[in-house]
mmCIF file of C-alpha atoms and ligand atoms in Angstrom:
data_model
loop_
_atom_site.group_PDB
_atom_site.id
_atom_site.type_symbol
_atom_site.label_atom_id
_atom_site.label_comp_id
_atom_site.label_asym_id
_atom_site.label_seq_id
_atom_site.Cartn_x
_atom_site.Cartn_y
_atom_site.Cartn_z
ATOM 1 C CA MET A 1 107.964 128.023 102.705
ATOM 2 C CA ARG A 2 110.674 126.593 100.411
ATOM 3 C CA SER A 3 109.159 125.193 97.249
ATOM 4 C CA PHE A 4 110.579 123.879 93.959
ATOM 5 C CA ALA A 5 109.077 123.317 90.521
ATOM 6 C CA ILE A 6 109.329 119.629 89.573
ATOM 7 C CA LYS A 7 108.855 117.559 86.437
ATOM 8 C CA ASP A 8 105.998 115.051 86.128
ATOM 9 C CA ASP A 9 108.239 112.057 86.743
ATOM 10 C CA PHE A 10 109.873 113.524 89.872
ATOM 11 C CA PRO A 11 107.589 111.694 92.379
ATOM 12 C CA HIS A 12 108.622 108.354 90.807
ATOM 13 C CA ARG A 13 112.303 109.117 91.274
ATOM 14 C CA LEU A 14 111.682 110.486 94.757
ATOM 15 C CA VAL A 15 110.076 107.212 95.896
ATOM 16 C CA ASP A 16 112.844 105.155 94.234
ATOM 17 C CA SER A 17 115.371 107.197 96.172
ATOM 18 C CA LEU A 18 113.530 106.936 99.523
ATOM 19 C CA ARG A 19 113.148 103.188 99.024
ATOM 20 C CA GLU A 20 116.916 102.699 99.217
ATOM 21 C CA ASP A 21 116.956 102.989 102.997
ATOM 22 C CA ARG A 22 113.359 102.744 104.204
ATOM 23 C CA ARG A 23 110.094 100.971 103.530
ATOM 24 C CA ILE A 24 107.444 103.002 101.755
ATOM 25 C CA LEU A 25 103.782 103.005 102.773
ATOM 26 C CA GLY A 26 100.976 104.939 101.176
ATOM 27 C CA PRO A 27 97.320 104.843 100.134
ATOM 28 C CA VAL A 28 96.598 102.098 97.581
ATOM 29 C CA THR A 29 93.129 101.419 96.218
ATOM 30 C CA GLY A 30 92.590 97.686 95.753
ATOM 31 C CA ARG A 31 90.477 95.916 93.152
ATOM 32 C CA ASP A 32 87.731 95.784 95.784
ATOM 33 C CA GLY A 33 87.614 99.574 95.699
ATOM 34 C CA VAL A 34 88.919 99.886 99.273
ATOM 35 C CA CYS A 35 91.847 102.220 99.877
ATOM 36 C CA ARG A 36 94.380 100.822 102.350
ATOM 37 C CA LEU A 37 97.658 102.108 103.697
ATOM 38 C CA SER A 38 99.953 99.530 102.072
ATOM 39 C CA ARG A 39 103.610 98.902 101.384
ATOM 40 C CA VAL A 40 104.607 99.945 97.865
ATOM 41 C CA GLU A 41 107.685 99.678 95.690
ATOM 42 C CA GLY A 42 106.997 102.665 93.453
ATOM 43 C CA TRP A 43 105.003 105.894 93.103
ATOM 44 C CA GLY A 44 102.875 104.342 90.332
ATOM 45 C CA GLU A 45 101.227 101.953 92.827
ATOM 46 C CA LEU A 46 99.948 104.793 95.005
ATOM 47 C CA SER A 47 96.534 106.438 95.011
ATOM 48 C CA ALA A 48 98.155 109.693 96.074
ATOM 49 C CA ALA A 49 96.144 111.815 98.524
ATOM 50 C CA ALA A 50 93.328 109.233 98.742
ATOM 51 C CA ILE A 51 91.992 108.597 102.249
ATOM 52 C CA PRO A 52 92.833 105.061 103.397
ATOM 53 C CA LEU A 53 90.178 103.193 105.362
ATOM 54 C CA ILE A 54 92.488 102.772 108.389
ATOM 55 C CA PRO A 55 94.512 105.950 108.890
ATOM 56 C CA PRO A 56 98.277 106.344 109.425
ATOM 57 C CA LYS A 57 97.869 106.025 113.209
ATOM 58 C CA LYS A 58 98.314 102.271 112.689
ATOM 59 C CA THR A 59 101.999 102.802 111.829
ATOM 60 C CA LEU A 60 102.672 104.639 115.103
ATOM 61 C CA LEU A 61 100.128 102.890 117.317
ATOM 62 C CA PRO A 62 99.683 99.340 115.987
ATOM 63 C CA PRO A 63 96.413 97.643 117.046
ATOM 64 C CA ARG A 64 98.423 95.203 119.260
ATOM 65 C CA ASP A 65 101.686 96.699 120.408
ATOM 66 C CA PRO A 66 104.049 94.750 122.723
ATOM 67 C CA LEU A 67 105.608 97.254 125.171
ATOM 68 C CA TRP A 68 108.040 94.823 126.793
ATOM 69 C CA THR A 69 108.610 91.142 127.428
ATOM 70 C CA PHE A 70 109.959 89.613 130.653
ATOM 71 C CA ALA A 71 111.760 86.338 130.012
ATOM 72 C CA GLU A 72 114.670 84.473 131.593
ATOM 73 C CA GLY A 73 114.952 87.045 134.363
ATOM 74 C CA GLU A 74 115.200 90.145 132.201
ATOM 75 C CA TYR A 75 113.007 92.765 130.559
ATOM 76 C CA ARG A 76 113.302 93.051 126.802
ATOM 77 C CA PRO A 77 112.143 96.211 125.042
ATOM 78 C CA PRO A 78 110.561 96.080 121.574
ATOM 79 C CA ALA A 79 112.918 96.083 118.594
ATOM 80 C CA ASP A 80 114.051 99.442 117.209
ATOM 81 C CA PRO A 81 111.601 100.744 114.612
ATOM 82 C CA GLU A 82 112.583 100.375 110.955
ATOM 83 C CA PRO A 83 112.917 103.614 108.989
ATOM 84 C CA ALA A 84 109.752 104.180 106.967
ATOM 85 C CA ALA A 85 108.132 106.838 104.806
ATOM 86 C CA LEU A 86 104.429 107.578 104.514
ATOM 87 C CA VAL A 87 104.008 108.884 100.983
ATOM 88 C CA GLY A 88 101.001 110.486 99.302
ATOM 89 C CA ILE A 89 99.311 111.287 102.624
ATOM 90 C CA PRO A 90 96.353 113.729 102.415
ATOM 91 C CA PRO A 91 96.463 116.886 104.573
ATOM 92 C CA CYS A 92 93.731 115.680 106.972
ATOM 93 C CA ASP A 93 95.852 112.676 107.935
ATOM 94 C CA LEU A 94 98.900 114.881 108.424
ATOM 95 C CA TYR A 95 96.835 117.043 110.803
ATOM 96 C CA GLY A 96 95.707 113.831 112.512
ATOM 97 C CA LEU A 97 99.335 112.891 113.151
ATOM 98 C CA ALA A 98 99.961 116.385 114.533
ATOM 99 C CA TYR A 99 97.315 115.704 117.193
ATOM 100 C CA LEU A 100 98.723 112.268 118.054
ATOM 101 C CA ASP A 101 102.180 113.872 118.337
ATOM 102 C CA LEU A 102 100.739 116.051 121.130
ATOM 103 C CA VAL A 103 98.959 113.204 122.898
ATOM 104 C CA PHE A 104 102.011 110.900 122.796
ATOM 105 C CA ALA A 105 104.652 113.596 123.301
ATOM 106 C CA ASP A 106 106.010 111.732 126.342
ATOM 107 C CA ASP A 107 105.602 108.194 124.999
ATOM 108 C CA PRO A 108 109.109 106.862 124.187
ATOM 109 C CA LEU A 109 107.943 104.066 121.863
ATOM 110 C CA TYR A 110 105.698 106.399 119.856
ATOM 111 C CA GLN A 111 108.468 108.997 119.654
ATOM 112 C CA ARG A 112 111.045 106.472 118.440
ATOM 113 C CA ARG A 113 108.692 105.379 115.680
ATOM 114 C CA ARG A 114 107.885 108.984 114.840
ATOM 115 C CA GLU A 115 111.578 109.863 114.509
ATOM 116 C CA ALA A 116 112.007 106.946 112.089
ATOM 117 C CA LEU A 117 109.058 108.104 109.975
ATOM 118 C CA LEU A 118 109.304 110.470 107.037
ATOM 119 C CA LEU A 119 106.077 112.217 105.956
ATOM 120 C CA VAL A 120 105.454 113.024 102.298
ATOM 121 C CA GLY A 121 102.080 114.728 101.946
ATOM 122 C CA ALA A 122 100.076 115.272 98.776
ATOM 123 C CA ALA A 123 97.406 117.828 97.928
ATOM 124 C CA CYS A 124 93.921 116.360 97.715
ATOM 125 C CA THR A 125 90.590 117.260 96.191
ATOM 126 C CA PRO A 126 88.026 117.312 99.027
ATOM 127 C CA GLY A 127 85.235 114.759 98.511
ATOM 128 C CA PRO A 128 81.527 115.162 99.348
ATOM 129 C CA GLU A 129 81.984 113.724 102.863
ATOM 130 C CA CYS A 130 85.003 115.867 103.772
ATOM 131 C CA PHE A 131 84.535 118.836 106.075
ATOM 132 C CA CYS A 132 88.066 119.977 106.853
ATOM 133 C CA PRO A 133 88.031 122.834 109.347
ATOM 134 C CA PRO A 134 89.806 126.090 108.511
ATOM 135 C CA ARG A 135 93.452 126.103 109.662
ATOM 136 C CA THR A 136 95.985 128.694 110.640
ATOM 137 C CA GLU A 137 99.052 126.420 110.709
ATOM 138 C CA PRO A 138 100.343 124.010 108.057
ATOM 139 C CA PRO A 139 100.346 120.306 108.957
ATOM 140 C CA PRO A 140 103.581 118.507 109.850
ATOM 141 C CA PHE A 141 105.446 117.100 106.832
ATOM 142 C CA ASP A 142 108.956 116.596 105.515
ATOM 143 C CA LEU A 143 107.919 116.967 101.879
ATOM 144 C CA PHE A 144 104.620 117.966 100.299
ATOM 145 C CA LEU A 145 103.659 117.388 96.667
ATOM 146 C CA ASP A 146 101.183 119.180 94.466
ATOM 147 C CA ASN A 147 100.917 119.271 90.684
ATOM 148 C CA GLY A 148 104.321 120.300 89.404
ATOM 149 C CA ARG A 149 105.661 121.492 92.753
ATOM 150 C CA ILE A 150 107.244 120.194 95.968
ATOM 151 C CA TRP A 151 107.624 121.883 99.361
ATOM 152 C CA SER A 152 110.120 121.076 102.078
ATOM 153 C CA GLY A 153 108.860 121.274 105.647
ATOM 154 C CA SER A 154 111.833 120.031 107.690
ATOM 155 C CA PRO A 155 115.624 119.650 107.705
ATOM 156 C CA ALA A 156 115.102 116.011 106.590
ATOM 157 C CA GLY A 157 113.063 117.284 103.623
ATOM 158 C CA ASP A 158 115.796 119.825 102.818
ATOM 159 C CA GLY A 159 118.394 117.041 102.854
ATOM 160 C CA ILE A 160 116.399 114.847 100.479
ATOM 161 C CA LEU A 161 115.827 117.696 98.046
ATOM 162 C CA ALA A 162 119.520 118.604 98.221
ATOM 163 C CA SER A 163 120.266 115.204 96.690
ATOM 164 C CA PHE A 164 118.169 116.282 93.671
ATOM 165 C CA SER A 165 119.755 119.733 93.457
ATOM 166 C CA TRP A 166 121.235 118.918 90.033
ATOM 167 C CA GLU A 167 117.729 118.966 88.536
ATOM 168 C CA LEU A 168 115.883 121.463 90.724
ATOM 169 C CA ALA A 169 115.780 125.168 89.952
ATOM 170 C CA GLU A 170 116.223 127.829 92.648
ATOM 171 C CA PRO A 171 113.667 127.508 95.478
ATOM 172 C CA GLU A 172 110.755 129.923 95.698
ATOM 173 C CA ASP A 173 109.042 131.070 98.881
ATOM 174 C CA LEU A 174 105.443 129.972 98.211
ATOM 175 C CA PRO A 175 102.538 129.035 100.484
ATOM 176 C CA LEU A 176 101.065 125.539 100.429
ATOM 177 C CA PRO A 177 98.038 125.004 98.149
ATOM 178 C CA GLU A 178 95.060 126.960 99.471
ATOM 179 C CA ALA A 179 92.954 123.846 100.112
ATOM 180 C CA VAL A 180 95.464 122.602 102.736
ATOM 181 C CA LEU A 181 94.638 125.511 105.055
ATOM 182 C CA GLY A 182 91.349 126.695 103.695
ATOM 183 C CA GLY A 183 88.776 124.064 104.651
ATOM 184 C CA GLU A 184 85.209 125.236 105.061
ATOM 185 C CA GLY A 185 84.019 122.586 107.529
ATOM 186 C CA VAL A 186 81.545 123.347 110.273
ATOM 187 C CA ARG A 187 83.114 125.709 112.785
ATOM 188 C CA PRO A 188 82.648 124.638 116.408
ATOM 189 C CA PRO A 189 80.658 127.216 118.371
ATOM 190 C CA GLU A 190 82.681 129.887 120.132
ATOM 191 C CA ASP A 191 81.752 128.568 123.546
ATOM 192 C CA LEU A 192 81.612 124.855 122.824
ATOM 193 C CA GLU A 193 82.377 123.996 126.441
ATOM 194 C CA ARG A 194 79.225 125.744 127.659
ATOM 195 C CA THR A 195 77.141 124.404 124.755
ATOM 196 C CA PHE A 196 78.249 120.890 125.590
ATOM 197 C CA ARG A 197 77.417 121.243 129.269
ATOM 198 C CA ALA A 198 74.003 122.661 128.412
ATOM 199 C CA SER A 199 73.327 119.782 126.016
ATOM 200 C CA VAL A 200 73.843 116.931 128.503
ATOM 201 C CA HIS A 201 70.135 116.056 128.637
ATOM 202 C CA ALA A 202 69.328 117.240 125.102
ATOM 203 C CA PRO A 203 67.208 115.062 122.792
ATOM 204 C CA LEU A 204 70.102 115.250 120.317
ATOM 205 C CA TRP A 205 72.145 112.692 122.266
ATOM 206 C CA ARG A 206 69.200 110.396 123.010
ATOM 207 C CA GLU A 207 68.047 110.393 119.372
ATOM 208 C CA VAL A 208 71.484 109.720 117.936
ATOM 209 C CA GLY A 209 72.407 107.360 120.798
ATOM 210 C CA GLU A 210 69.332 105.210 120.142
ATOM 211 C CA ARG A 211 70.462 104.731 116.536
ATOM 212 C CA CYS A 212 74.054 103.864 117.495
ATOM 213 C CA VAL A 213 74.727 100.118 117.695
ATOM 214 C CA SER A 214 78.043 100.568 119.592
ATOM 215 C CA CYS A 215 80.020 98.770 116.889
ATOM 216 C CA GLY A 216 83.027 101.072 117.381
ATOM 217 C CA ALA A 217 83.742 101.387 113.646
ATOM 218 C CA CYS A 218 83.836 105.198 113.818
ATOM 219 C CA SER A 219 86.569 105.226 116.467
ATOM 220 C CA ALA A 220 88.579 102.490 114.762
ATOM 221 C CA VAL A 221 88.812 104.439 111.503
ATOM 222 C CA CYS A 222 89.272 107.875 113.100
ATOM 223 C CA PRO A 223 92.809 109.227 112.595
ATOM 224 C CA THR A 224 92.858 110.808 116.066
ATOM 225 C CA CYS A 225 91.056 108.218 118.220
ATOM 226 C CA TYR A 226 93.707 106.540 120.341
ATOM 227 C CA CYS A 227 92.010 104.919 123.361
ATOM 228 C CA TYR A 228 93.911 101.812 124.374
ATOM 229 C CA ASP A 229 93.939 99.073 126.974
ATOM 230 C CA VAL A 230 97.006 97.454 128.511
ATOM 231 C CA VAL A 231 97.001 93.698 129.058
ATOM 232 C CA ASP A 232 99.635 91.260 130.292
ATOM 233 C CA GLU A 233 99.896 87.930 128.522
ATOM 234 C CA ALA A 234 101.677 85.162 130.425
ATOM 235 C CA LEU A 235 102.954 81.907 128.943
ATOM 236 C CA PRO A 236 103.197 78.676 131.003
ATOM 237 C CA GLY A 237 107.018 78.898 130.948
ATOM 238 C CA GLY A 238 106.931 82.223 132.817
ATOM 239 C CA GLU A 239 107.384 84.620 129.892
ATOM 240 C CA VAL A 240 105.172 87.692 130.215
ATOM 241 C CA THR A 241 104.454 90.303 127.557
ATOM 242 C CA ARG A 242 102.746 93.607 128.259
ATOM 243 C CA ILE A 243 100.654 94.655 125.265
ATOM 244 C CA ARG A 244 99.025 97.975 124.453
ATOM 245 C CA GLU A 245 96.008 97.283 122.269
ATOM 246 C CA TRP A 246 93.341 99.435 120.692
ATOM 247 C CA ASP A 247 90.263 99.923 122.831
ATOM 248 C CA ASN A 248 87.093 101.726 121.913
ATOM 249 C CA CYS A 249 84.995 104.147 123.950
ATOM 250 C CA PHE A 250 81.847 102.768 122.322
ATOM 251 C CA PHE A 251 82.372 99.364 123.914
ATOM 252 C CA ARG A 252 80.455 98.735 127.104
ATOM 253 C CA SER A 253 83.600 97.388 128.773
ATOM 254 C CA HIS A 254 85.516 100.639 128.200
ATOM 255 C CA ALA A 255 84.225 102.371 131.332
ATOM 256 C CA LEU A 256 83.668 99.214 133.391
ATOM 257 C CA VAL A 257 85.692 99.257 136.607
ATOM 258 C CA ALA A 258 86.313 96.958 139.550
ATOM 259 C CA GLY A 259 83.144 96.097 141.439
ATOM 260 C CA GLY A 260 81.099 96.053 138.243
ATOM 261 C CA HIS A 261 80.382 99.800 138.162
ATOM 262 C CA ASN A 262 80.177 101.305 134.700
ATOM 263 C CA PHE A 263 80.655 105.057 134.241
ATOM 264 C CA ARG A 264 78.931 105.012 130.834
ATOM 265 C CA PRO A 265 76.513 102.102 130.738
ATOM 266 C CA THR A 266 74.265 103.436 127.956
ATOM 267 C CA ARG A 267 74.989 104.020 124.267
ATOM 268 C CA THR A 268 73.809 107.609 124.615
ATOM 269 C CA GLU A 269 76.383 108.280 127.348
ATOM 270 C CA ARG A 270 79.145 106.617 125.333
ATOM 271 C CA LEU A 271 78.251 108.562 122.201
ATOM 272 C CA ARG A 272 78.239 111.874 124.057
ATOM 273 C CA PHE A 273 81.568 110.973 125.695
ATOM 274 C CA ARG A 274 83.154 110.321 122.306
ATOM 275 C CA PHE A 275 81.937 113.629 120.939
ATOM 276 C CA GLU A 276 83.199 115.446 124.023
ATOM 277 C CA HIS A 277 86.620 113.834 123.654
ATOM 278 C CA LYS A 278 86.666 114.504 119.901
ATOM 279 C CA LEU A 279 85.535 118.105 119.915
ATOM 280 C CA LEU A 280 86.753 119.367 123.292
ATOM 281 C CA GLY A 281 89.573 117.052 124.328
ATOM 282 C CA PHE A 282 90.679 116.164 127.848
ATOM 283 C CA GLY A 283 93.516 117.054 130.191
ATOM 284 C CA PRO A 284 96.163 119.445 128.824
ATOM 285 C CA LEU A 285 94.463 119.309 125.407
ATOM 286 C CA ARG A 286 91.075 120.519 126.694
ATOM 287 C CA GLY A 287 89.680 122.957 124.154
ATOM 288 C CA VAL A 288 91.540 121.405 121.199
ATOM 289 C CA SER A 289 89.269 119.712 118.661
ATOM 290 C CA SER A 290 90.838 116.577 117.222
ATOM 291 C CA CYS A 291 88.329 116.190 114.396
ATOM 292 C CA VAL A 292 90.234 116.756 111.163
ATOM 293 C CA GLY A 293 87.073 116.499 109.044
ATOM 294 C CA CYS A 294 88.146 113.423 107.065
ATOM 295 C CA GLY A 295 84.607 111.999 106.971
ATOM 296 C CA ARG A 296 85.753 108.423 107.692
ATOM 297 C CA CYS A 297 83.372 107.959 110.643
ATOM 298 C CA GLY A 298 80.317 108.855 108.557
ATOM 299 C CA ARG A 299 81.369 106.446 105.808
ATOM 300 C CA ALA A 300 82.062 103.613 108.282
ATOM 301 C CA CYS A 301 78.910 103.983 110.377
ATOM 302 C CA PRO A 302 76.279 101.332 109.569
ATOM 303 C CA VAL A 303 73.468 103.637 110.715
ATOM 304 C CA ASP A 304 74.706 106.860 109.069
ATOM 305 C CA ILE A 305 75.693 108.782 112.171
ATOM 306 C CA ASP A 306 77.753 111.652 110.879
ATOM 307 C CA VAL A 307 79.949 113.865 113.078
ATOM 308 C CA SER A 308 79.363 116.875 110.816
ATOM 309 C CA GLU A 309 75.606 116.522 111.288
ATOM 310 C CA VAL A 310 75.921 116.251 115.082
ATOM 311 C CA LEU A 311 78.305 119.191 115.168
ATOM 312 C CA ALA A 312 75.941 121.219 112.987
ATOM 313 C CA ARG A 313 73.122 120.535 115.464
ATOM 314 C CA LEU A 314 75.333 121.633 118.336
ATOM 315 C CA VAL A 315 76.259 124.784 116.430
ATOM 316 C CA SER A 316 72.658 125.599 115.620
ATOM 317 C CA GLY A 317 71.230 125.190 119.056
ATOM 318 C CA GLY A 318 73.156 122.739 121.132
ATOM 319 C CA THR A 319 70.403 121.707 123.426
ATOM 320 C CA THR A 320 67.818 120.604 120.865
HETATM 321 S S1 SF4 B 1 85.588 112.267 114.029
HETATM 322 FE FE1 SF4 B 1 85.160 111.444 111.969
HETATM 323 S S2 SF4 B 1 85.523 113.160 110.558
HETATM 324 FE FE2 SF4 B 1 86.477 113.705 112.540
HETATM 325 S S3 SF4 B 1 88.609 113.023 112.352
HETATM 326 FE FE3 SF4 B 1 87.484 111.319 113.289
HETATM 327 S S4 SF4 B 1 86.835 109.999 111.572
HETATM 328 FE FE4 SF4 B 1 87.471 111.983 110.700
HETATM 329 S S1 SF4 B 2 80.018 103.602 113.733
HETATM 330 FE FE1 SF4 B 2 77.965 104.456 114.120
HETATM 331 S S2 SF4 B 2 76.844 102.769 115.097
HETATM 332 FE FE2 SF4 B 2 79.045 102.221 115.222
HETATM 333 S S3 SF4 B 2 79.681 103.049 117.244
HETATM 334 FE FE3 SF4 B 2 80.098 104.658 115.730
HETATM 335 S S4 SF4 B 2 78.241 105.971 115.781
HETATM 336 FE FE4 SF4 B 2 77.698 104.017 116.762
#
């Protein structure tokens, strides 16, 4: 992979250059100690590679997203997305975007936003709650920064680095930092599908489900949770807007259908459903785990339910 040695002040000049034609967003830790994905004007404002409370999915799938408006006899699509760059993004969030890219591969609005988005990753130091799984493929990125080095991962990244060619030495073919691919998180069992089926009535789900208060915080902060609802909002004058808004599989209303039937009326059933979706996936992505091991859900949960702990129990027995 093409990589260049860079000077310490290179990231500052890189952001100044990107800022000329796009807005820059990245992790910023506020005075309250909370890291948020925020708009910045310079590299110095960023907490590079920190994990923001709400992940980058909010830039591609906003919590309330108008899909179209019907007014004065015509349909109006949403405005074209503004060019943007996510800068200083940790590897787990880049892998999270890779999963969303698969889920929303046929979603025109998502794809238009994705095409307008430049990804600049940064190497992180895994914290105590991280459990990144081992990887075989690098995450998606245009540029990736580590101490004293930058990698290009796309033609857009090549183009940006070409504009700095006057100060960059010859490229070297070097792998990404080991930690990007070499997580040591809990490995899902070989036959997770069978383990899951066998665990349907296991005490594991009842015990954890009885602790869960169905607040939905874990799904809201998860970089790969994407459940949504679609609602139409009508104004008295006849204008109608169709809105895609975040939903949450922990909410009782999520599986409520016409006639009042609920497919998952209990917290235990909703918890197990979320873990099945997270670790096994559905539809064409069945068998693909979407847990990137960021640890956000464990930090956000008011009753300390931790996906790594649940996964470890599945690995060590599954049905206990
Ligand atoms: S399930 Fe938890 S640890 Fe896994 S990606 Fe989602 S928030 Fe991160
Ligand atoms: S954050 Fe914890 S309590 Fe809230 S829905 Fe998730 S598992 Fe349940």
